[in-house]
Amino acid sequence: MARYYSQQGYYAATVMTTSNDSTGSRGIRTILPCLLALASITARADIASPSAPSLASSFTLQGFGTVGGARSSSGQADFVRDLSQPDGTSKHWSAKIDSLVGLQANYHHSEQVEGVVQVVSRHGNEGNFDPEVMWAFVKYEPNAQLTLRAGRLGTDFFMLADSRLVGYSYLPVRPPNDYFGTLPFQHIDGLDGVTTLDTGMGLLRGKLFAGYLDGEVPSVGKQWNLQGSRMAGANMDLQAGDWLWRVGYAQVRFKRNIRNEDLLSALDAAAALGVPNALGVRDALSVKEKLGRFYSAGVVYDRGPLQVQMMLSRIRQESAAFQNTNSGYLIAGYRQNAWTPYVGYSRARSSTRNLPSTLPAIDQYVSYSVSRSHTDQYTGFLGIRWDFISNYALKAQYDVIRGNASSIFPFQQITPDWNGRTKVLSVTLDFVF
């Protein structure tokens, strides 16, 4: 398997091996030509011209990708990789939730200055595979203790989050949906700084970041515009031998309301008519200029054939339109030559706030709106990874999801007869080049 360290803004792999859904079909037809084109570009970039040795040494082109399929046992809700996808897989095989391809260019202007651009084609918020610029930044590293970056940066809410699209870098088919699935934020436009200290016991890294979100995410059949929402946060890592520890905090102040204008307008009208509590409920449900706070802690143990990961998070929302959520997961894998069987468990549970009563018809609408962000479920999964050749890994995974009928937040396209229970079978081929 592979270990990716992305705090420095690009991925570097250490490989430890011995070696009939129609939309999903359209996704494969979109991705495969991209793979061939990127492979051709990479091959040309790797041929150093004798007349330009400096260009060959300062410019590198790398890529990563996943081709895979998944199928859910339920036809009442679409299983998605995360909530940036408007739809996913149900009772038919689909390639769209996990298949993607990315290309990354690094240009070293000097020992201290580097530029990085990363473009990824994946099933995104518009329901297509249009390429998206995930990273586009300049990095300045005046010494080994300090790194500064400015531009488009990967979101670093949780441990390993900024490399979660690089399937080759982690053990399971996808990051656990109960933990990462409710985070649709892929990048910010801003800056960050990392300082590193050798404590004698290990390397201690502290990071500060701030910037603005961009783009949109699906919201009940509509698009929620996140552009201009302000994000800031900090995290601290300690890498000591085979252990990597992380604590982190991030917050987002949303610039615009989620697409619930009809409900807010109804509450405004009720308040104008003197309906008790209408104005208070309206303010509670507004998302504009409200904070979302994200707390996290994690640990990774990786020694010899054994790898164990455990992560915990708490999400606290000022707006009652989103429920507060606690989540976590545990994964353990044991490598045997080229094979790594693994097992995992994840859990997510949210809680809502009681809002005062207004009018029966509006109260019903309020209850429905708030329930859209409810989750109460656990997932047990097992799988196997086969590193059959250098830079390629084949994975198969089986998830059993158990929740109540009100647990709808991690899913899309939910029907009224959804019971909160499904099984998901996934097969993927991950690679880097």
Tab-separated table of C-alpha atoms in Angstrom:
chain	number	residue	atom	x	y	z
A	1	MET	CA	0.000	0.000	0.000
A	2	ALA	CA	1.020	3.639	-0.062
A	3	ARG	CA	1.459	6.441	2.398
A	4	TYR	CA	0.883	10.012	1.228
A	5	TYR	CA	2.121	13.082	3.027
A	6	SER	CA	0.315	16.093	1.625
A	7	GLN	CA	1.104	18.754	4.253
A	8	GLN	CA	3.723	20.127	1.885
A	9	GLY	CA	1.146	20.552	-0.855
A	10	TYR	CA	1.839	17.629	-3.147
A	11	TYR	CA	1.645	13.916	-2.786
A	12	ALA	CA	4.683	11.675	-2.501
A	13	ALA	CA	4.216	7.933	-2.363
A	14	THR	CA	6.178	5.370	-0.426
A	15	VAL	CA	5.086	2.032	-1.866
A	16	MET	CA	5.365	-0.990	0.428
A	17	THR	CA	4.570	-4.008	-1.691
A	18	THR	CA	6.263	-7.042	-3.150
A	19	SER	CA	5.932	-6.377	-6.313
A	20	ASN	CA	-25.346	-1.305	-16.259
A	21	ASP	CA	-25.925	1.973	-15.012
A	22	SER	CA	-26.173	4.311	-18.052
A	23	THR	CA	-24.819	7.365	-16.221
A	24	GLY	CA	-21.998	5.267	-14.817
A	25	SER	CA	-21.221	4.027	-18.319
A	26	ARG	CA	-21.033	7.609	-19.556
A	27	GLY	CA	-18.610	8.296	-16.695
A	28	ILE	CA	-16.320	5.481	-17.836
A	29	ARG	CA	-16.495	6.708	-21.437
A	30	THR	CA	-15.513	10.167	-20.197
A	31	ILE	CA	-12.662	9.029	-17.979
A	32	LEU	CA	-10.941	6.466	-20.183
A	33	PRO	CA	-10.014	8.932	-22.961
A	34	CYS	CA	-8.704	11.270	-20.263
A	35	LEU	CA	-6.519	8.472	-18.896
A	36	LEU	CA	-5.059	7.769	-22.301
A	37	ALA	CA	-4.404	11.445	-22.952
A	38	LEU	CA	-2.794	11.973	-19.561
A	39	ALA	CA	-0.613	8.908	-19.976
A	40	SER	CA	0.538	10.248	-23.338
A	41	ILE	CA	1.320	13.669	-21.848
A	42	THR	CA	3.225	12.087	-18.976
A	43	ALA	CA	5.229	9.909	-21.318
A	44	ARG	CA	6.268	12.956	-23.345
A	45	ALA	CA	7.123	14.915	-20.193
A	46	ASP	CA	9.377	12.119	-18.955
A	47	ILE	CA	11.570	12.333	-22.068
A	48	ALA	CA	14.221	14.868	-21.140
A	49	SER	CA	15.576	16.920	-23.997
A	50	PRO	CA	19.410	17.064	-24.042
A	51	SER	CA	19.173	20.741	-24.900
A	52	ALA	CA	16.955	21.568	-21.917
A	53	PRO	CA	18.195	19.722	-18.816
A	54	SER	CA	17.085	22.517	-16.480
A	55	LEU	CA	13.428	22.197	-17.594
A	56	ALA	CA	13.438	18.435	-17.057
A	57	SER	CA	14.838	18.834	-13.555
A	58	SER	CA	12.456	21.635	-12.487
A	59	PHE	CA	9.156	20.440	-14.008
A	60	THR	CA	7.394	17.206	-13.042
A	61	LEU	CA	4.071	15.778	-14.128
A	62	GLN	CA	2.288	13.144	-12.066
A	63	GLY	CA	-1.129	11.579	-12.099
A	64	PHE	CA	-3.516	9.400	-10.160
A	65	GLY	CA	-6.839	7.774	-10.806
A	66	THR	CA	-9.487	5.242	-9.913
A	67	VAL	CA	-11.690	3.126	-12.151
A	68	GLY	CA	-14.328	1.251	-10.234
A	69	GLY	CA	-17.903	0.175	-9.822
A	70	ALA	CA	-20.304	-0.045	-6.892
A	71	ARG	CA	-23.768	-1.397	-6.286
A	72	SER	CA	-26.193	-0.878	-3.387
A	73	SER	CA	-28.829	-3.364	-2.317
A	74	SER	CA	-31.437	-0.621	-1.815
A	75	GLY	CA	-33.380	1.230	-4.474
A	76	GLN	CA	-34.806	3.764	-1.990
A	77	ALA	CA	-31.704	5.987	-1.670
A	78	ASP	CA	-28.551	6.633	-3.674
A	79	PHE	CA	-25.279	5.814	-1.938
A	80	VAL	CA	-22.713	8.525	-2.717
A	81	ARG	CA	-19.044	9.031	-1.962
A	82	ASP	CA	-19.819	12.415	-0.394
A	83	LEU	CA	-22.517	15.070	-0.576
A	84	SER	CA	-20.832	16.940	-3.419
A	85	GLN	CA	-22.377	14.269	-5.682
A	86	PRO	CA	-26.057	14.836	-6.583
A	87	ASP	CA	-26.690	11.143	-7.183
A	88	GLY	CA	-24.918	7.832	-6.825
A	89	THR	CA	-25.522	4.108	-6.995
A	90	SER	CA	-28.562	2.105	-5.979
A	91	LYS	CA	-29.602	-1.355	-7.192
A	92	HIS	CA	-27.594	-1.183	-10.413
A	93	TRP	CA	-23.840	-1.177	-10.892
A	94	SER	CA	-22.447	2.307	-11.386
A	95	ALA	CA	-18.941	3.581	-12.072
A	96	LYS	CA	-19.632	7.203	-11.272
A	97	ILE	CA	-19.191	7.522	-7.503
A	98	ASP	CA	-15.538	6.400	-7.271
A	99	SER	CA	-14.087	6.704	-10.780
A	100	LEU	CA	-11.860	9.724	-11.295
A	101	VAL	CA	-8.594	10.848	-12.817
A	102	GLY	CA	-6.212	13.594	-11.715
A	103	LEU	CA	-3.141	15.264	-13.136
A	104	GLN	CA	-0.655	17.264	-11.094
A	105	ALA	CA	2.129	19.521	-12.351
A	106	ASN	CA	4.932	20.772	-10.095
A	107	TYR	CA	7.337	23.483	-11.171
A	108	HIS	CA	10.411	24.171	-9.013
A	109	HIS	CA	11.457	27.738	-9.688
A	110	SER	CA	14.200	27.408	-7.072
A	111	GLU	CA	14.980	25.418	-3.950
A	112	GLN	CA	12.622	27.689	-2.021
A	113	VAL	CA	9.824	28.370	-4.535
A	114	GLU	CA	7.509	25.849	-6.177
A	115	GLY	CA	4.246	26.078	-8.125
A	116	VAL	CA	1.651	23.284	-8.060
A	117	VAL	CA	-1.484	22.747	-10.162
A	118	GLN	CA	-3.802	19.767	-9.767
A	119	VAL	CA	-6.823	19.089	-11.993
A	120	VAL	CA	-9.315	16.298	-11.278
A	121	SER	CA	-12.160	14.874	-13.350
A	122	ARG	CA	-14.772	13.248	-11.099
A	123	HIS	CA	-18.534	12.919	-10.691
A	124	GLY	CA	-19.233	16.331	-9.167
A	125	ASN	CA	-22.049	18.607	-8.118
A	126	GLU	CA	-23.394	19.133	-11.656
A	127	GLY	CA	-23.677	15.389	-12.226
A	128	ASN	CA	-20.940	15.301	-14.864
A	129	PHE	CA	-17.190	14.661	-15.066
A	130	ASP	CA	-16.078	18.166	-15.993
A	131	PRO	CA	-12.462	18.745	-14.848
A	132	GLU	CA	-12.007	20.909	-11.757
A	133	VAL	CA	-8.925	22.721	-10.499
A	134	MET	CA	-8.399	21.337	-7.015
A	135	TRP	CA	-4.987	22.880	-6.277
A	136	ALA	CA	-3.274	25.893	-7.827
A	137	PHE	CA	-0.790	27.496	-5.469
A	138	VAL	CA	2.711	28.829	-5.001
A	139	LYS	CA	4.765	27.407	-2.157
A	140	TYR	CA	7.616	29.237	-0.461
A	141	GLU	CA	9.917	27.273	1.815
A	142	PRO	CA	12.617	29.576	3.231
A	143	ASN	CA	13.976	26.811	5.452
A	144	ALA	CA	13.202	23.296	6.633
A	145	GLN	CA	11.080	24.611	9.515
A	146	LEU	CA	8.645	26.847	7.608
A	147	THR	CA	6.391	26.381	4.574
A	148	LEU	CA	4.042	29.047	3.207
A	149	ARG	CA	1.467	28.541	0.457
A	150	ALA	CA	-0.976	30.838	-1.330
A	151	GLY	CA	-3.613	30.080	-3.953
A	152	ARG	CA	-6.133	27.251	-4.252
A	153	LEU	CA	-5.506	24.702	-1.492
A	154	GLY	CA	-7.082	21.400	-0.558
A	155	THR	CA	-9.375	21.537	2.466
A	156	ASP	CA	-7.712	20.155	5.554
A	157	PHE	CA	-10.659	19.670	7.906
A	158	PHE	CA	-9.771	16.181	9.007
A	159	MET	CA	-6.621	14.085	9.026
A	160	LEU	CA	-5.753	12.791	5.518
A	161	ALA	CA	-8.624	14.842	4.036
A	162	ASP	CA	-6.558	16.708	1.438
A	163	SER	CA	-5.501	13.450	-0.245
A	164	ARG	CA	-8.889	11.719	-0.065
A	165	LEU	CA	-9.271	11.696	-3.867
A	166	VAL	CA	-6.020	9.731	-4.303
A	167	GLY	CA	-7.385	6.219	-3.836
A	168	TYR	CA	-3.946	4.623	-4.096
A	169	SER	CA	-2.861	6.489	-0.949
A	170	TYR	CA	-5.203	4.747	1.503
A	171	LEU	CA	-6.305	1.252	2.344
A	172	PRO	CA	-10.087	1.039	1.724
A	173	VAL	CA	-12.019	1.641	-1.491
A	174	ARG	CA	-13.015	5.131	-0.290
A	175	PRO	CA	-12.702	7.149	2.911
A	176	PRO	CA	-15.475	6.037	5.309
A	177	ASN	CA	-18.713	7.671	4.211
A	178	ASP	CA	-20.034	8.152	7.755
A	179	TYR	CA	-16.996	10.306	8.551
A	180	PHE	CA	-15.990	12.096	5.327
A	181	GLY	CA	-19.240	11.879	3.355
A	182	THR	CA	-20.922	14.924	4.897
A	183	LEU	CA	-17.988	17.196	3.956
A	184	PRO	CA	-18.546	18.375	0.367
A	185	PHE	CA	-15.865	21.088	0.578
A	186	GLN	CA	-12.944	20.257	-1.723
A	187	HIS	CA	-10.768	23.380	-1.695
A	188	ILE	CA	-10.345	26.969	-0.543
A	189	ASP	CA	-8.780	30.012	-2.164
A	190	GLY	CA	-6.441	31.415	0.451
A	191	LEU	CA	-3.189	30.734	2.241
A	192	ASP	CA	-1.650	28.526	4.881
A	193	GLY	CA	1.556	28.155	6.828
A	194	VAL	CA	3.231	25.106	8.345
A	195	THR	CA	6.000	25.174	10.897
A	196	THR	CA	7.941	22.047	11.843
A	197	LEU	CA	9.853	21.391	15.044
A	198	ASP	CA	12.009	18.391	15.889
A	199	THR	CA	11.120	17.672	19.507
A	200	GLY	CA	13.545	14.791	19.924
A	201	MET	CA	10.539	12.479	20.337
A	202	GLY	CA	9.312	13.178	16.832
A	203	LEU	CA	8.372	15.868	14.339
A	204	LEU	CA	5.769	18.350	15.543
A	205	ARG	CA	3.953	20.272	12.804
A	206	GLY	CA	1.599	23.170	13.342
A	207	LYS	CA	-0.567	24.583	10.571
A	208	LEU	CA	-2.753	27.672	10.190
A	209	PHE	CA	-4.986	28.237	7.166
A	210	ALA	CA	-7.599	30.715	5.985
A	211	GLY	CA	-9.448	31.442	2.784
A	212	TYR	CA	-12.727	31.401	0.897
A	213	LEU	CA	-14.793	28.506	-0.368
A	214	ASP	CA	-15.772	28.321	-4.015
A	215	GLY	CA	-18.285	26.390	-6.050
A	216	GLU	CA	-21.672	24.836	-5.272
A	217	VAL	CA	-23.033	21.699	-3.643
A	218	PRO	CA	-26.323	19.888	-4.307
A	219	SER	CA	-29.123	20.775	-1.884
A	220	VAL	CA	-32.539	19.108	-2.218
A	221	GLY	CA	-32.469	19.183	-5.998
A	222	LYS	CA	-30.931	22.654	-6.129
A	223	GLN	CA	-27.425	24.091	-5.912
A	224	TRP	CA	-26.185	25.840	-2.779
A	225	ASN	CA	-23.667	28.530	-3.708
A	226	LEU	CA	-20.701	28.495	-1.302
A	227	GLN	CA	-18.633	31.131	-3.073
A	228	GLY	CA	-17.275	33.704	-0.653
A	229	SER	CA	-17.922	31.680	2.511
A	230	ARG	CA	-14.966	32.243	4.835
A	231	MET	CA	-12.960	29.379	6.259
A	232	ALA	CA	-10.173	29.354	8.846
A	233	GLY	CA	-8.567	26.726	11.015
A	234	ALA	CA	-5.535	25.108	12.551
A	235	ASN	CA	-4.190	21.658	13.191
A	236	MET	CA	-1.213	20.032	14.848
A	237	ASP	CA	0.515	16.770	13.922
A	238	LEU	CA	3.038	14.714	15.833
A	239	GLN	CA	4.907	12.071	13.886
A	240	ALA	CA	6.833	9.847	16.277
A	241	GLY	CA	8.239	6.656	14.838
A	242	ASP	CA	5.369	4.525	13.561
A	243	TRP	CA	2.713	6.834	15.031
A	244	LEU	CA	1.065	9.890	13.489
A	245	TRP	CA	-1.224	11.950	15.726
A	246	ARG	CA	-3.465	14.860	14.737
A	247	VAL	CA	-5.802	17.339	16.410
A	248	GLY	CA	-7.564	19.984	14.357
A	249	TYR	CA	-10.146	22.723	14.243
A	250	ALA	CA	-11.813	24.471	11.316
A	251	GLN	CA	-14.714	26.845	10.946
A	252	VAL	CA	-16.800	28.119	8.042
A	253	ARG	CA	-18.892	31.285	8.071
A	254	PHE	CA	-21.417	30.774	5.301
A	255	LYS	CA	-22.101	33.742	3.038
A	256	ARG	CA	-25.477	32.624	1.683
A	257	ASN	CA	-28.495	30.737	2.894
A	258	ILE	CA	-28.993	27.163	1.866
A	259	ARG	CA	-31.758	26.881	-0.742
A	260	ASN	CA	-34.695	27.216	1.692
A	261	GLU	CA	-36.019	30.618	0.583
A	262	ASP	CA	-39.619	29.383	0.465
A	263	LEU	CA	-39.529	28.410	4.132
A	264	LEU	CA	-37.803	31.627	5.196
A	265	SER	CA	-40.322	33.694	3.203
A	266	ALA	CA	-43.214	31.844	4.858
A	267	LEU	CA	-41.750	32.607	8.286
A	268	ASP	CA	-41.264	36.262	7.317
A	269	ALA	CA	-44.919	36.475	6.299
A	270	ALA	CA	-46.034	34.755	9.517
A	271	ALA	CA	-43.954	37.184	11.572
A	272	ALA	CA	-45.536	40.140	9.753
A	273	LEU	CA	-48.965	38.768	10.731
A	274	GLY	CA	-47.902	38.569	14.360
A	275	VAL	CA	-47.554	34.787	14.614
A	276	PRO	CA	-45.656	34.001	17.836
A	277	ASN	CA	-42.092	32.694	17.498
A	278	ALA	CA	-42.069	33.029	13.692
A	279	LEU	CA	-39.257	35.563	13.634
A	280	GLY	CA	-37.157	33.571	16.130
A	281	VAL	CA	-37.550	30.369	14.137
A	282	ARG	CA	-36.675	32.242	10.966
A	283	ASP	CA	-33.460	33.537	12.511
A	284	ALA	CA	-32.599	30.081	13.882
A	285	LEU	CA	-32.970	28.460	10.444
A	286	SER	CA	-30.985	31.093	8.574
A	287	VAL	CA	-27.535	29.922	7.492
A	288	LYS	CA	-26.254	33.263	6.232
A	289	GLU	CA	-23.355	34.561	8.374
A	290	LYS	CA	-23.667	31.549	10.705
A	291	LEU	CA	-20.681	29.455	11.744
A	292	GLY	CA	-20.067	25.763	11.293
A	293	ARG	CA	-17.332	24.462	13.616
A	294	PHE	CA	-15.395	21.245	12.967
A	295	TYR	CA	-13.317	19.551	15.691
A	296	SER	CA	-11.263	16.443	14.972
A	297	ALA	CA	-8.639	14.090	16.363
A	298	GLY	CA	-6.954	11.108	14.769
A	299	VAL	CA	-4.132	8.626	15.007
A	300	VAL	CA	-2.454	6.335	12.479
A	301	TYR	CA	-0.167	3.434	13.408
A	302	ASP	CA	1.816	1.959	10.526
A	303	ARG	CA	4.551	-0.577	11.184
A	304	GLY	CA	5.588	-3.523	9.080
A	305	PRO	CA	2.520	-5.395	7.912
A	306	LEU	CA	0.097	-3.733	10.367
A	307	GLN	CA	-1.784	-0.464	9.824
A	308	VAL	CA	-4.444	0.930	12.147
A	309	GLN	CA	-6.369	4.232	11.814
A	310	MET	CA	-8.806	5.817	14.225
A	311	MET	CA	-10.458	9.239	13.856
A	312	LEU	CA	-13.128	11.164	15.750
A	313	SER	CA	-14.962	14.384	14.937
A	314	ARG	CA	-17.544	16.802	16.313
A	315	ILE	CA	-19.439	19.223	14.074
A	316	ARG	CA	-21.305	22.076	15.735
A	317	GLN	CA	-23.612	24.376	13.770
A	318	GLU	CA	-24.922	27.793	14.779
A	319	SER	CA	-27.798	27.415	12.339
A	320	ALA	CA	-30.617	25.043	13.275
A	321	ALA	CA	-30.910	24.172	9.561
A	322	PHE	CA	-27.984	21.777	10.122
A	323	GLN	CA	-27.838	19.245	12.918
A	324	ASN	CA	-24.829	18.794	15.180
A	325	THR	CA	-22.978	15.573	14.413
A	326	ASN	CA	-20.523	13.254	16.144
A	327	SER	CA	-18.726	10.663	14.033
A	328	GLY	CA	-15.734	8.359	14.027
A	329	TYR	CA	-14.179	5.317	12.437
A	330	LEU	CA	-11.630	2.564	13.023
A	331	ILE	CA	-9.772	0.639	10.298
A	332	ALA	CA	-7.223	-2.150	10.701
A	333	GLY	CA	-5.305	-3.898	7.918
A	334	TYR	CA	-2.583	-6.533	7.840
A	335	ARG	CA	-0.356	-6.918	4.796
A	336	GLN	CA	0.682	-10.372	3.654
A	337	ASN	CA	3.018	-10.043	0.688
A	338	ALA	CA	0.972	-8.248	-1.987
A	339	TRP	CA	-2.355	-8.788	-0.198
A	340	THR	CA	-3.795	-6.586	2.546
A	341	PRO	CA	-7.102	-7.689	4.066
A	342	TYR	CA	-8.750	-5.024	6.210
A	343	VAL	CA	-11.792	-4.485	8.386
A	344	GLY	CA	-13.452	-1.301	9.585
A	345	TYR	CA	-16.291	0.259	11.516
A	346	SER	CA	-17.718	3.781	11.315
A	347	ARG	CA	-20.481	5.568	13.181
A	348	ALA	CA	-22.283	8.892	12.777
A	349	ARG	CA	-25.074	10.387	14.830
A	350	SER	CA	-26.631	13.848	14.778
A	351	SER	CA	-28.912	15.727	17.148
A	352	THR	CA	-31.418	18.459	16.415
A	353	ARG	CA	-32.541	21.462	18.424
A	354	ASN	CA	-36.125	21.931	19.526
A	355	LEU	CA	-37.667	24.986	17.882
A	356	PRO	CA	-40.758	26.727	19.258
A	357	SER	CA	-44.099	26.252	17.549
A	358	THR	CA	-45.506	28.732	15.018
A	359	LEU	CA	-48.341	27.507	12.779
A	360	PRO	CA	-49.061	23.786	12.197
A	361	ALA	CA	-48.430	23.983	8.432
A	362	ILE	CA	-45.173	25.914	8.912
A	363	ASP	CA	-44.076	23.656	11.782
A	364	GLN	CA	-44.405	20.658	9.477
A	365	TYR	CA	-42.309	22.394	6.840
A	366	VAL	CA	-39.704	23.342	9.470
A	367	SER	CA	-39.539	19.751	10.737
A	368	TYR	CA	-39.013	18.440	7.209
A	369	SER	CA	-36.277	20.998	6.483
A	370	VAL	CA	-34.367	20.214	9.673
A	371	SER	CA	-34.692	16.445	9.150
A	372	ARG	CA	-32.764	16.724	5.872
A	373	SER	CA	-29.491	16.885	7.824
A	374	HIS	CA	-30.203	14.006	10.198
A	375	THR	CA	-27.948	10.964	10.416
A	376	ASP	CA	-28.008	8.037	12.822
A	377	GLN	CA	-26.255	4.979	11.456
A	378	TYR	CA	-23.228	2.726	11.586
A	379	THR	CA	-21.303	0.877	8.891
A	380	GLY	CA	-19.290	-2.292	9.172
A	381	PHE	CA	-17.046	-3.065	6.234
A	382	LEU	CA	-14.397	-5.515	5.156
A	383	GLY	CA	-12.234	-5.692	2.094
A	384	ILE	CA	-8.982	-6.674	0.519
A	385	ARG	CA	-6.322	-4.757	-1.361
A	386	TRP	CA	-4.031	-6.418	-3.873
A	387	ASP	CA	-0.911	-4.512	-4.965
A	388	PHE	CA	-0.352	-6.753	-7.959
A	389	ILE	CA	2.172	-4.471	-9.664
A	390	SER	CA	4.035	-1.319	-8.762
A	391	ASN	CA	1.739	1.757	-8.661
A	392	TYR	CA	-1.451	-0.281	-9.160
A	393	ALA	CA	-3.816	-1.642	-6.530
A	394	LEU	CA	-7.001	-3.651	-6.985
A	395	LYS	CA	-9.555	-3.436	-4.139
A	396	ALA	CA	-12.837	-5.139	-3.277
A	397	GLN	CA	-15.013	-4.038	-0.353
A	398	TYR	CA	-18.355	-4.954	1.201
A	399	ASP	CA	-20.213	-2.422	3.380
A	400	VAL	CA	-23.179	-3.145	5.624
A	401	ILE	CA	-24.999	0.063	6.586
A	402	ARG	CA	-27.498	0.003	9.421
A	403	GLY	CA	-29.492	3.050	10.455
A	404	ASN	CA	-33.015	4.153	11.128
A	405	ALA	CA	-35.394	5.466	8.480
A	406	SER	CA	-34.668	9.082	9.493
A	407	SER	CA	-30.950	8.726	8.687
A	408	ILE	CA	-30.907	10.437	5.285
A	409	PHE	CA	-28.116	13.028	5.372
A	410	PRO	CA	-25.303	10.866	3.918
A	411	PHE	CA	-27.490	9.845	0.929
A	412	GLN	CA	-29.071	11.433	-2.130
A	413	GLN	CA	-32.325	10.826	-4.036
A	414	ILE	CA	-34.135	9.486	-0.952
A	415	THR	CA	-37.653	8.072	-1.389
A	416	PRO	CA	-40.358	7.969	1.344
A	417	ASP	CA	-39.980	4.209	1.839
A	418	TRP	CA	-36.254	4.407	2.728
A	419	ASN	CA	-35.607	2.288	5.850
A	420	GLY	CA	-32.018	3.303	6.583
A	421	ARG	CA	-30.483	-0.064	5.715
A	422	THR	CA	-28.420	-1.112	2.715
A	423	LYS	CA	-25.376	-3.076	1.624
A	424	VAL	CA	-22.786	-1.817	-0.851
A	425	LEU	CA	-20.381	-3.915	-2.917
A	426	SER	CA	-17.457	-2.049	-4.525
A	427	VAL	CA	-14.530	-2.983	-6.786
A	428	THR	CA	-11.886	-0.444	-7.794
A	429	LEU	CA	-8.546	-0.193	-9.546
A	430	ASP	CA	-6.367	2.600	-8.105
A	431	PHE	CA	-3.149	3.792	-9.716
A	432	VAL	CA	-0.544	6.540	-9.765
A	433	PHE	CA	1.740	7.468	-12.640
